[in-house]
Amino acid sequence: MTDAMTLHASSTAEMIVCDAVDKWYGDFQALKGVSATIAEREVVVVLGPSGSGKSTWIRCINRLEAHQGGRIVVDGVELTNDTRNIEKIRSEVGMVFQQFNLFPHLTVLDNITLAPRWVRKVPKADAEAKAMELLETVGIPEQAEKFPGQLSGGQQQRVAIARALAMEPRVMLFDEPTSALDPEMIKEVLDVMKGLARSGMTMIVVTHEMGFAREVADRIIFMESGEIVEVGTPEHFFTNPTEDRTKLFLSQIL
Amino acid sequence: MSGMITVEEAEEVVALPPEQPSLPPGEWIRKNLFSSIGNGVLTVLFALLLVFAFRGLVNFAFENPERDWDAVRANLRLYMTFAYPLDQYVRVWVSLGIVLSLSGLSAGLWSPDGYVSARRISTWFLGGGAVLLAAALAVQGQLQRDENGEFLIDEDLELIRGSWASGLGSRISWFALAAILIGAGAAIWFGLGDRRRNTFVRTVNLTYAGFGVIVGSLWVVRYGHYNGSPAEGTHYADPDSLVAMSTRLPWTVMWVLLGVSYFVGKAVRGWPLLKPLALTFWGLLPFFVFWVVLRDPDIDWAHVWTTDLPMYLAFAVIGGAVLFTLTNPSLGEIGRALAFVLLLVAVFTFVGGFFGWFSMLQKARLSFVFLAAFALVANNFAGEFAKRRTFVIGWLLTLGVMHYFVTLINSASTLNIRSDSFLGGFMFTIFAAVFGLMFSFPLGVLLALARTSSLPIFRLLATTFIEVVRGIPFITVLFFFSIMLPLFLPEGMEVAEHGAVIVGLVLFSSAYLAENVRGGLQSVRRGQYEAADATGLTTAQRTGLIVLPQALRVSIPPLVGQTISSYKETSLFAIVGIFDFLRIANNVVPNQSSPINFVGHKREGLLFVSLIYWIGSYAMSKYSQKLEKKLGVGSR
């Protein structure tokens, strides 16, 4: 990995703190008092059946969804309705989506340099040099001048990762990054994510890739019905789960 | 200047995929028109219907003794520019020259890569020749006249015609032209043989050659001509003189200008900044042509030195300093706060001026608004010194252009005009359409954004405006603005009727444009908003950089449709009494009794006007199809 992913020296061990987070969609409670603390450099994989609130939770962490109860603190800044805090946190937290969400009217290079240039005010030449470095890291520097529509799904997702990294975030959120990919493209994306994890990035990954969870995660959080059911190391989680709901989930997928 | 030039140009063989081979004519007719008995019957039926529908029209256009095309050709200047003073007419040509030069320059800079195959060019020539031949053959016998030149009639009061062959004599030139066209078409077709499918000519060259043929024909063909001087009462149509003696030289100059500027544009293609510069000039062009070239303002230089220039310098220096400070990246929130204060000052001076609280100069008010707008976006240009300097230079230039135009607008026109405006005819139609589009487009986008905004007050205002305007017929809006606008203006402020109806057009079409843009906005997927948010873009950046570019691309077809409608709707100005293109055909020419009597000759004018409107609309619709295709690349 290049210096694009170097660490930020920081004394805060706690990068993200969630305290009794509640979230409703109308009458439906999507998150029921979710509490968790993620340390710096930690890689957390969130598992759980569909509709368990995993995606909702990580989308609350960069305020794509507003939570209605409890507190969320990212890198010492609490998420409230204050726009300045939201913009600050969003530029510190990178996000990768299931559907890539690349900007179809911009080239790959422009996709990556857009936010650094407009949010961080990085000069164009510097932003492009940095973008090429990141494309090198994710293995597709030759695609820089193409449009997203001309790339395969795996390549698009790697561009999306590069786009998030271009802001030099302190935390990366992955919302089912491989779920929309053809099987043969999943590996190329997971490899990039593994490299990122090894470089010391703080990551929260919502995924169904058990192999990835077992290999890379420092901790696994299992959610169901908007609650955190069980938290543990991969070894504990896959070999010796304590909760019945966890056992049921594992028996269904393994 | 015939088709032979094109054959030579066609020789430049370009590496393009050959056109799909098409069926031989016999096969095509069988397959497409007579594939079954039912289809055959329908084909014959519709062919007959077409013949009957157009027989009267063709007969009127070419044979009817009541029609007099001199009503159009003797009045071409009236049609194009209405009452523009003759002694200043060179200004019209200068305007056209500026427009054509900029067109040529842009064509050179962007070098559009459209191509037409030799086969298609050949079919155009053959088709054109065939139509002309048919029209020449469809002639009826020549009308018989007595020795005084009056038409002879029989006992049923019908006109007496000679034999069919007697009519052919008057069509010799038609046959000649048809022969040239068919000959040229055949020469391309057979001369190139199988290569006709993969031999291509640039559309730019072809268009230029076509324009050249038309201009060249002014020197050769006898179209009829308006001669003499109206003041001396010797104004008469002279069908035997060469066409438009007064216009053939200017048109030739125009043609050369277009070509030269094209090559200049091509030569300087690689230079930096030229494209944005050209676009800026296009944006300023309508204002420049209208207020500087055509209006011929009488600038009060004493006032400029004592008031205008000091005011510009004051705003330039103080505003520049403020903006330079605001772009300091470490400033953060103070910048936005100051921008809002400036905006309040700007709005306050406007509203205050409305009620007569301040006697502040219009220019100072506008300068405050401009400064506030710059201050609002200043944060986006924060950064290193060079970037801040560019931003401040942008401010100086924008302010300068604004002050320049306001000074011109406030100066009296020196033109000696007999009408209430020097604008009229097709020139006014063009200005109305261009100004209408320039102002209604941004307004429409803003309305669409307001209507989809999360702030209820914006949503309410935009929705109300759009729904009210869409519920009122355009003609009502026009009457409203031409008669009732003064009621809404502060005391002492006057808007010429021409301006008032353009305001009406802007408001009317902006409501429709807004709905088209809103359709585009809805097509942008939610994920795009989330991705923009997740990278930390502000709402304004998200809208300008991510959402609008995608929404506008989707809205191109309806937007062009709306533009075409606005262009055609300018003809309704005729009803509120403005001497636009249509009114000249419908009211002015049919009432001319001197120097030549054209009383009642309405149909010729209406046919002519329809043709011109159609050419404009068709060109726009063709261009939009091209644009769609071009922008579609790489988007999916």
PDB file of C-alpha atoms in Angstrom, chain B residues 361-612:
ATOM      1  CA  LEU B 361     -28.120  54.920  -8.931  1.00  0.00           C
ATOM      2  CA  GLN B 362     -29.348  51.820 -10.621  1.00  0.00           C
ATOM      3  CA  LYS B 363     -25.751  50.870 -11.279  1.00  0.00           C
ATOM      4  CA  ALA B 364     -24.824  50.955  -7.605  1.00  0.00           C
ATOM      5  CA  ARG B 365     -27.769  48.726  -6.766  1.00  0.00           C
ATOM      6  CA  LEU B 366     -26.842  46.228  -9.428  1.00  0.00           C
ATOM      7  CA  SER B 367     -23.226  46.319  -8.273  1.00  0.00           C
ATOM      8  CA  PHE B 368     -24.329  45.380  -4.755  1.00  0.00           C
ATOM      9  CA  VAL B 369     -26.312  42.441  -6.120  1.00  0.00           C
ATOM     10  CA  PHE B 370     -23.349  41.282  -8.196  1.00  0.00           C
ATOM     11  CA  LEU B 371     -20.964  41.679  -5.258  1.00  0.00           C
ATOM     12  CA  ALA B 372     -23.308  39.684  -3.027  1.00  0.00           C
ATOM     13  CA  ALA B 373     -23.506  36.911  -5.635  1.00  0.00           C
ATOM     14  CA  PHE B 374     -19.723  36.779  -5.893  1.00  0.00           C
ATOM     15  CA  ALA B 375     -19.359  36.811  -2.116  1.00  0.00           C
ATOM     16  CA  LEU B 376     -21.771  33.890  -1.826  1.00  0.00           C
ATOM     17  CA  VAL B 377     -19.685  31.663  -4.083  1.00  0.00           C
ATOM     18  CA  ALA B 378     -16.346  33.021  -2.853  1.00  0.00           C
ATOM     19  CA  ASN B 379     -15.840  30.079  -0.523  1.00  0.00           C
ATOM     20  CA  ASN B 380     -15.618  27.760  -3.548  1.00  0.00           C
ATOM     21  CA  PHE B 381     -12.653  29.722  -4.872  1.00  0.00           C
ATOM     22  CA  ALA B 382     -10.686  29.819  -1.661  1.00  0.00           C
ATOM     23  CA  GLY B 383      -7.194  28.432  -2.010  1.00  0.00           C
ATOM     24  CA  GLU B 384      -3.759  29.465  -3.124  1.00  0.00           C
ATOM     25  CA  PHE B 385      -2.930  32.969  -4.330  1.00  0.00           C
ATOM     26  CA  ALA B 386      -3.300  32.278  -8.075  1.00  0.00           C
ATOM     27  CA  LYS B 387      -6.811  30.928  -7.626  1.00  0.00           C
ATOM     28  CA  ARG B 388      -7.874  33.923  -5.537  1.00  0.00           C
ATOM     29  CA  ARG B 389      -6.347  36.307  -8.055  1.00  0.00           C
ATOM     30  CA  THR B 390      -8.301  34.656 -10.909  1.00  0.00           C
ATOM     31  CA  PHE B 391     -11.491  35.052  -8.901  1.00  0.00           C
ATOM     32  CA  VAL B 392     -10.861  38.769  -8.274  1.00  0.00           C
ATOM     33  CA  ILE B 393     -10.009  39.314 -11.963  1.00  0.00           C
ATOM     34  CA  GLY B 394     -13.301  37.593 -12.797  1.00  0.00           C
ATOM     35  CA  TRP B 395     -15.035  40.107 -10.530  1.00  0.00           C
ATOM     36  CA  LEU B 396     -13.346  43.083 -12.212  1.00  0.00           C
ATOM     37  CA  LEU B 397     -14.296  41.855 -15.684  1.00  0.00           C
ATOM     38  CA  THR B 398     -17.885  40.973 -14.788  1.00  0.00           C
ATOM     39  CA  LEU B 399     -18.356  44.312 -13.054  1.00  0.00           C
ATOM     40  CA  GLY B 400     -16.816  46.123 -16.025  1.00  0.00           C
ATOM     41  CA  VAL B 401     -19.085  44.399 -18.522  1.00  0.00           C
ATOM     42  CA  MET B 402     -22.130  45.120 -16.363  1.00  0.00           C
ATOM     43  CA  HIS B 403     -21.252  48.820 -15.940  1.00  0.00           C
ATOM     44  CA  TYR B 404     -20.499  49.102 -19.647  1.00  0.00           C
ATOM     45  CA  PHE B 405     -23.891  47.793 -20.672  1.00  0.00           C
ATOM     46  CA  VAL B 406     -25.838  49.746 -18.079  1.00  0.00           C
ATOM     47  CA  THR B 407     -24.100  52.916 -19.287  1.00  0.00           C
ATOM     48  CA  LEU B 408     -25.073  52.094 -22.854  1.00  0.00           C
ATOM     49  CA  ILE B 409     -28.646  51.254 -21.950  1.00  0.00           C
ATOM     50  CA  ASN B 410     -28.977  54.579 -20.132  1.00  0.00           C
ATOM     51  CA  SER B 411     -27.657  56.521 -23.112  1.00  0.00           C
ATOM     52  CA  ALA B 412     -30.155  57.758 -25.646  1.00  0.00           C
ATOM     53  CA  SER B 413     -30.233  56.168 -29.072  1.00  0.00           C
ATOM     54  CA  THR B 414     -29.172  58.432 -31.912  1.00  0.00           C
ATOM     55  CA  LEU B 415     -31.130  56.491 -34.485  1.00  0.00           C
ATOM     56  CA  ASN B 416     -33.712  58.400 -36.429  1.00  0.00           C
ATOM     57  CA  ILE B 417     -36.655  56.023 -36.379  1.00  0.00           C
ATOM     58  CA  ARG B 418     -40.197  56.480 -37.514  1.00  0.00           C
ATOM     59  CA  SER B 419     -41.615  53.618 -35.452  1.00  0.00           C
ATOM     60  CA  ASP B 420     -41.654  53.282 -31.646  1.00  0.00           C
ATOM     61  CA  SER B 421     -38.718  50.904 -31.853  1.00  0.00           C
ATOM     62  CA  PHE B 422     -36.012  50.206 -34.356  1.00  0.00           C
ATOM     63  CA  LEU B 423     -36.685  46.515 -33.869  1.00  0.00           C
ATOM     64  CA  GLY B 424     -39.129  44.759 -36.103  1.00  0.00           C
ATOM     65  CA  GLY B 425     -39.588  42.000 -38.604  1.00  0.00           C
ATOM     66  CA  PHE B 426     -37.521  38.847 -38.476  1.00  0.00           C
ATOM     67  CA  MET B 427     -34.759  40.694 -36.614  1.00  0.00           C
ATOM     68  CA  PHE B 428     -37.141  41.245 -33.721  1.00  0.00           C
ATOM     69  CA  THR B 429     -38.251  37.615 -33.824  1.00  0.00           C
ATOM     70  CA  ILE B 430     -34.622  36.544 -33.499  1.00  0.00           C
ATOM     71  CA  PHE B 431     -33.913  38.962 -30.657  1.00  0.00           C
ATOM     72  CA  ALA B 432     -37.087  37.995 -28.819  1.00  0.00           C
ATOM     73  CA  ALA B 433     -36.267  34.302 -29.149  1.00  0.00           C
ATOM     74  CA  VAL B 434     -32.626  34.713 -28.089  1.00  0.00           C
ATOM     75  CA  PHE B 435     -33.297  37.050 -25.156  1.00  0.00           C
ATOM     76  CA  GLY B 436     -36.274  34.918 -24.209  1.00  0.00           C
ATOM     77  CA  LEU B 437     -34.138  31.815 -24.064  1.00  0.00           C
ATOM     78  CA  MET B 438     -31.198  33.498 -22.327  1.00  0.00           C
ATOM     79  CA  PHE B 439     -33.336  34.681 -19.438  1.00  0.00           C
ATOM     80  CA  SER B 440     -36.007  32.003 -19.259  1.00  0.00           C
ATOM     81  CA  PHE B 441     -33.517  29.138 -19.152  1.00  0.00           C
ATOM     82  CA  PRO B 442     -31.747  30.124 -15.911  1.00  0.00           C
ATOM     83  CA  LEU B 443     -35.071  31.207 -14.433  1.00  0.00           C
ATOM     84  CA  GLY B 444     -36.608  27.861 -15.367  1.00  0.00           C
ATOM     85  CA  VAL B 445     -33.729  25.942 -13.779  1.00  0.00           C
ATOM     86  CA  LEU B 446     -34.021  28.012 -10.600  1.00  0.00           C
ATOM     87  CA  LEU B 447     -37.778  27.427 -10.487  1.00  0.00           C
ATOM     88  CA  ALA B 448     -37.304  23.689 -10.932  1.00  0.00           C
ATOM     89  CA  LEU B 449     -34.725  23.605  -8.143  1.00  0.00           C
ATOM     90  CA  ALA B 450     -36.986  25.684  -5.913  1.00  0.00           C
ATOM     91  CA  ARG B 451     -39.910  23.400  -6.608  1.00  0.00           C
ATOM     92  CA  THR B 452     -37.905  20.324  -5.623  1.00  0.00           C
ATOM     93  CA  SER B 453     -36.217  22.109  -2.719  1.00  0.00           C
ATOM     94  CA  SER B 454     -36.634  20.959   0.852  1.00  0.00           C
ATOM     95  CA  LEU B 455     -37.476  24.489   1.994  1.00  0.00           C
ATOM     96  CA  PRO B 456     -41.283  24.905   1.998  1.00  0.00           C
ATOM     97  CA  ILE B 457     -41.286  28.631   1.229  1.00  0.00           C
ATOM     98  CA  PHE B 458     -39.321  28.142  -1.998  1.00  0.00           C
ATOM     99  CA  ARG B 459     -41.440  25.164  -2.912  1.00  0.00           C
ATOM    100  CA  LEU B 460     -44.654  27.064  -2.354  1.00  0.00           C
ATOM    101  CA  LEU B 461     -43.570  30.142  -4.321  1.00  0.00           C
ATOM    102  CA  ALA B 462     -42.231  28.143  -7.260  1.00  0.00           C
ATOM    103  CA  THR B 463     -45.219  25.817  -7.409  1.00  0.00           C
ATOM    104  CA  THR B 464     -47.649  28.727  -7.276  1.00  0.00           C
ATOM    105  CA  PHE B 465     -45.822  30.622  -9.995  1.00  0.00           C
ATOM    106  CA  ILE B 466     -45.537  27.615 -12.284  1.00  0.00           C
ATOM    107  CA  GLU B 467     -49.134  26.528 -11.861  1.00  0.00           C
ATOM    108  CA  VAL B 468     -50.516  30.052 -12.298  1.00  0.00           C
ATOM    109  CA  VAL B 469     -48.510  30.717 -15.441  1.00  0.00           C
ATOM    110  CA  ARG B 470     -49.295  27.330 -16.929  1.00  0.00           C
ATOM    111  CA  GLY B 471     -52.964  27.965 -16.338  1.00  0.00           C
ATOM    112  CA  ILE B 472     -53.008  31.184 -18.381  1.00  0.00           C
ATOM    113  CA  PRO B 473     -52.988  31.236 -22.189  1.00  0.00           C
ATOM    114  CA  PHE B 474     -49.901  32.883 -23.638  1.00  0.00           C
ATOM    115  CA  ILE B 475     -51.901  35.480 -25.499  1.00  0.00           C
ATOM    116  CA  THR B 476     -53.430  36.594 -22.195  1.00  0.00           C
ATOM    117  CA  VAL B 477     -49.969  36.901 -20.675  1.00  0.00           C
ATOM    118  CA  LEU B 478     -48.944  39.041 -23.621  1.00  0.00           C
ATOM    119  CA  PHE B 479     -51.886  41.420 -23.345  1.00  0.00           C
ATOM    120  CA  PHE B 480     -51.278  41.561 -19.621  1.00  0.00           C
ATOM    121  CA  PHE B 481     -47.670  42.561 -20.038  1.00  0.00           C
ATOM    122  CA  SER B 482     -48.155  44.943 -22.924  1.00  0.00           C
ATOM    123  CA  ILE B 483     -50.969  46.854 -21.214  1.00  0.00           C
ATOM    124  CA  MET B 484     -50.784  46.231 -17.482  1.00  0.00           C
ATOM    125  CA  LEU B 485     -47.073  45.986 -16.721  1.00  0.00           C
ATOM    126  CA  PRO B 486     -46.767  49.748 -16.012  1.00  0.00           C
ATOM    127  CA  LEU B 487     -49.122  49.273 -13.036  1.00  0.00           C
ATOM    128  CA  PHE B 488     -46.490  47.087 -11.362  1.00  0.00           C
ATOM    129  CA  LEU B 489     -43.532  49.335 -11.956  1.00  0.00           C
ATOM    130  CA  PRO B 490     -42.319  52.094  -9.648  1.00  0.00           C
ATOM    131  CA  GLU B 491     -43.231  55.617 -10.607  1.00  0.00           C
ATOM    132  CA  GLY B 492     -41.191  57.054 -13.419  1.00  0.00           C
ATOM    133  CA  MET B 493     -39.947  53.687 -14.649  1.00  0.00           C
ATOM    134  CA  GLU B 494     -40.890  52.849 -18.188  1.00  0.00           C
ATOM    135  CA  VAL B 495     -40.524  49.699 -20.178  1.00  0.00           C
ATOM    136  CA  ALA B 496     -41.021  49.819 -23.917  1.00  0.00           C
ATOM    137  CA  GLU B 497     -43.746  47.542 -25.162  1.00  0.00           C
ATOM    138  CA  HIS B 498     -41.152  45.464 -26.979  1.00  0.00           C
ATOM    139  CA  GLY B 499     -39.376  44.834 -23.682  1.00  0.00           C
ATOM    140  CA  ALA B 500     -42.618  44.161 -21.847  1.00  0.00           C
ATOM    141  CA  VAL B 501     -43.723  41.392 -24.183  1.00  0.00           C
ATOM    142  CA  ILE B 502     -40.279  39.788 -24.009  1.00  0.00           C
ATOM    143  CA  VAL B 503     -40.621  39.784 -20.215  1.00  0.00           C
ATOM    144  CA  GLY B 504     -43.948  38.053 -20.735  1.00  0.00           C
ATOM    145  CA  LEU B 505     -42.335  35.484 -22.996  1.00  0.00           C
ATOM    146  CA  VAL B 506     -39.535  34.875 -20.479  1.00  0.00           C
ATOM    147  CA  LEU B 507     -41.930  34.298 -17.581  1.00  0.00           C
ATOM    148  CA  PHE B 508     -44.232  32.135 -19.658  1.00  0.00           C
ATOM    149  CA  SER B 509     -41.598  29.838 -21.100  1.00  0.00           C
ATOM    150  CA  SER B 510     -39.662  29.655 -17.826  1.00  0.00           C
ATOM    151  CA  ALA B 511     -42.646  27.964 -16.199  1.00  0.00           C
ATOM    152  CA  TYR B 512     -42.668  25.288 -18.894  1.00  0.00           C
ATOM    153  CA  LEU B 513     -38.893  24.959 -18.901  1.00  0.00           C
ATOM    154  CA  ALA B 514     -39.046  24.486 -15.136  1.00  0.00           C
ATOM    155  CA  GLU B 515     -41.364  21.522 -15.541  1.00  0.00           C
ATOM    156  CA  ASN B 516     -39.050  19.969 -18.127  1.00  0.00           C
ATOM    157  CA  VAL B 517     -36.038  20.406 -15.871  1.00  0.00           C
ATOM    158  CA  ARG B 518     -37.997  18.990 -12.947  1.00  0.00           C
ATOM    159  CA  GLY B 519     -38.577  15.853 -15.002  1.00  0.00           C
ATOM    160  CA  GLY B 520     -34.837  15.654 -15.493  1.00  0.00           C
ATOM    161  CA  LEU B 521     -34.184  16.197 -11.790  1.00  0.00           C
ATOM    162  CA  GLN B 522     -36.474  13.328 -10.916  1.00  0.00           C
ATOM    163  CA  SER B 523     -34.532  11.031 -13.196  1.00  0.00           C
ATOM    164  CA  VAL B 524     -31.312  11.522 -11.187  1.00  0.00           C
ATOM    165  CA  ARG B 525     -31.046   8.540  -8.891  1.00  0.00           C
ATOM    166  CA  ARG B 526     -30.985   8.902  -5.116  1.00  0.00           C
ATOM    167  CA  GLY B 527     -27.598   7.217  -4.978  1.00  0.00           C
ATOM    168  CA  GLN B 528     -26.085  10.196  -6.792  1.00  0.00           C
ATOM    169  CA  TYR B 529     -27.246  12.550  -4.036  1.00  0.00           C
ATOM    170  CA  GLU B 530     -25.931  10.182  -1.362  1.00  0.00           C
ATOM    171  CA  ALA B 531     -22.560   9.746  -3.059  1.00  0.00           C
ATOM    172  CA  ALA B 532     -22.210  13.527  -3.368  1.00  0.00           C
ATOM    173  CA  ASP B 533     -23.169  14.000   0.279  1.00  0.00           C
ATOM    174  CA  ALA B 534     -20.865  11.231   1.429  1.00  0.00           C
ATOM    175  CA  THR B 535     -17.849  12.912  -0.173  1.00  0.00           C
ATOM    176  CA  GLY B 536     -18.613  16.087   1.743  1.00  0.00           C
ATOM    177  CA  LEU B 537     -19.879  18.327  -1.068  1.00  0.00           C
ATOM    178  CA  THR B 538     -22.134  21.167   0.038  1.00  0.00           C
ATOM    179  CA  THR B 539     -25.710  21.298  -1.207  1.00  0.00           C
ATOM    180  CA  ALA B 540     -24.841  23.969  -3.780  1.00  0.00           C
ATOM    181  CA  GLN B 541     -21.866  21.973  -5.070  1.00  0.00           C
ATOM    182  CA  ARG B 542     -23.951  18.816  -5.197  1.00  0.00           C
ATOM    183  CA  THR B 543     -26.601  20.602  -7.241  1.00  0.00           C
ATOM    184  CA  GLY B 544     -24.225  22.339  -9.612  1.00  0.00           C
ATOM    185  CA  LEU B 545     -21.662  19.608 -10.143  1.00  0.00           C
ATOM    186  CA  ILE B 546     -23.606  16.377  -9.861  1.00  0.00           C
ATOM    187  CA  VAL B 547     -27.370  16.765 -10.106  1.00  0.00           C
ATOM    188  CA  LEU B 548     -27.934  19.514 -12.689  1.00  0.00           C
ATOM    189  CA  PRO B 549     -25.463  18.232 -15.315  1.00  0.00           C
ATOM    190  CA  GLN B 550     -27.234  14.882 -15.290  1.00  0.00           C
ATOM    191  CA  ALA B 551     -30.742  16.338 -15.113  1.00  0.00           C
ATOM    192  CA  LEU B 552     -30.185  18.793 -17.970  1.00  0.00           C
ATOM    193  CA  ARG B 553     -28.744  16.080 -20.175  1.00  0.00           C
ATOM    194  CA  VAL B 554     -31.896  14.034 -19.764  1.00  0.00           C
ATOM    195  CA  SER B 555     -34.062  17.103 -20.395  1.00  0.00           C
ATOM    196  CA  ILE B 556     -32.492  18.065 -23.722  1.00  0.00           C
ATOM    197  CA  PRO B 557     -35.324  16.837 -25.982  1.00  0.00           C
ATOM    198  CA  PRO B 558     -38.127  18.584 -24.052  1.00  0.00           C
ATOM    199  CA  LEU B 559     -35.949  21.679 -23.544  1.00  0.00           C
ATOM    200  CA  VAL B 560     -35.320  22.024 -27.265  1.00  0.00           C
ATOM    201  CA  GLY B 561     -39.015  21.408 -27.883  1.00  0.00           C
ATOM    202  CA  GLN B 562     -39.799  24.275 -25.534  1.00  0.00           C
ATOM    203  CA  THR B 563     -37.204  26.496 -27.228  1.00  0.00           C
ATOM    204  CA  ILE B 564     -38.793  25.822 -30.606  1.00  0.00           C
ATOM    205  CA  SER B 565     -42.213  26.633 -29.175  1.00  0.00           C
ATOM    206  CA  SER B 566     -40.944  29.936 -27.762  1.00  0.00           C
ATOM    207  CA  TYR B 567     -39.422  30.812 -31.123  1.00  0.00           C
ATOM    208  CA  LYS B 568     -42.726  30.168 -32.837  1.00  0.00           C
ATOM    209  CA  GLU B 569     -44.766  31.817 -30.092  1.00  0.00           C
ATOM    210  CA  THR B 570     -43.033  35.124 -30.779  1.00  0.00           C
ATOM    211  CA  SER B 571     -45.413  35.318 -33.741  1.00  0.00           C
ATOM    212  CA  LEU B 572     -48.214  36.004 -31.244  1.00  0.00           C
ATOM    213  CA  PHE B 573     -46.580  39.383 -30.653  1.00  0.00           C
ATOM    214  CA  ALA B 574     -48.304  40.381 -33.876  1.00  0.00           C
ATOM    215  CA  ILE B 575     -51.625  40.316 -32.053  1.00  0.00           C
ATOM    216  CA  VAL B 576     -50.619  42.847 -29.396  1.00  0.00           C
ATOM    217  CA  GLY B 577     -49.598  45.235 -32.138  1.00  0.00           C
ATOM    218  CA  ILE B 578     -45.874  44.713 -32.434  1.00  0.00           C
ATOM    219  CA  PHE B 579     -44.461  44.779 -35.927  1.00  0.00           C
ATOM    220  CA  ASP B 580     -42.910  41.355 -35.837  1.00  0.00           C
ATOM    221  CA  PHE B 581     -42.281  39.018 -38.736  1.00  0.00           C
ATOM    222  CA  LEU B 582     -45.837  37.707 -38.974  1.00  0.00           C
ATOM    223  CA  ARG B 583     -47.506  41.101 -38.662  1.00  0.00           C
ATOM    224  CA  ILE B 584     -45.603  42.368 -41.670  1.00  0.00           C
ATOM    225  CA  ALA B 585     -46.945  39.515 -43.779  1.00  0.00           C
ATOM    226  CA  ASN B 586     -50.429  39.740 -42.340  1.00  0.00           C
ATOM    227  CA  ASN B 587     -51.009  43.462 -41.877  1.00  0.00           C
ATOM    228  CA  VAL B 588     -48.285  45.629 -43.356  1.00  0.00           C
ATOM    229  CA  VAL B 589     -47.638  44.338 -46.852  1.00  0.00           C
ATOM    230  CA  PRO B 590     -51.316  43.634 -47.699  1.00  0.00           C
ATOM    231  CA  ASN B 591     -52.039  47.297 -46.984  1.00  0.00           C
ATOM    232  CA  GLN B 592     -49.321  48.751 -49.192  1.00  0.00           C
ATOM    233  CA  SER B 593     -50.745  50.801 -52.016  1.00  0.00           C
ATOM    234  CA  SER B 594     -47.660  52.801 -52.932  1.00  0.00           C
ATOM    235  CA  PRO B 595     -45.199  52.800 -54.533  1.00  0.00           C
ATOM    236  CA  ILE B 596     -46.514  49.459 -55.748  1.00  0.00           C
ATOM    237  CA  ASN B 597     -49.994  48.229 -55.082  1.00  0.00           C
ATOM    238  CA  PHE B 598     -49.860  45.040 -53.011  1.00  0.00           C
ATOM    239  CA  VAL B 599     -53.263  45.478 -51.368  1.00  0.00           C
ATOM    240  CA  GLY B 600     -54.720  42.121 -50.417  1.00  0.00           C
ATOM    241  CA  HIS B 601     -51.583  40.123 -51.116  1.00  0.00           C
ATOM    242  CA  LYS B 602     -51.582  38.198 -47.866  1.00  0.00           C
ATOM    243  CA  ARG B 603     -51.118  34.619 -48.998  1.00  0.00           C
ATOM    244  CA  GLU B 604     -47.673  35.098 -50.517  1.00  0.00           C
ATOM    245  CA  GLY B 605     -46.414  36.648 -47.314  1.00  0.00           C
ATOM    246  CA  LEU B 606     -47.926  33.967 -45.106  1.00  0.00           C
ATOM    247  CA  LEU B 607     -46.351  31.205 -47.207  1.00  0.00           C
ATOM    248  CA  PHE B 608     -42.992  32.958 -47.040  1.00  0.00           C
ATOM    249  CA  VAL B 609     -43.205  33.526 -43.291  1.00  0.00           C
ATOM    250  CA  SER B 610     -44.210  29.903 -42.685  1.00  0.00           C
ATOM    251  CA  LEU B 611     -41.233  28.727 -44.692  1.00  0.00           C
ATOM    252  CA  ILE B 612     -38.796  30.849 -42.681  1.00  0.00           C
TER     253      ILE B 612
END
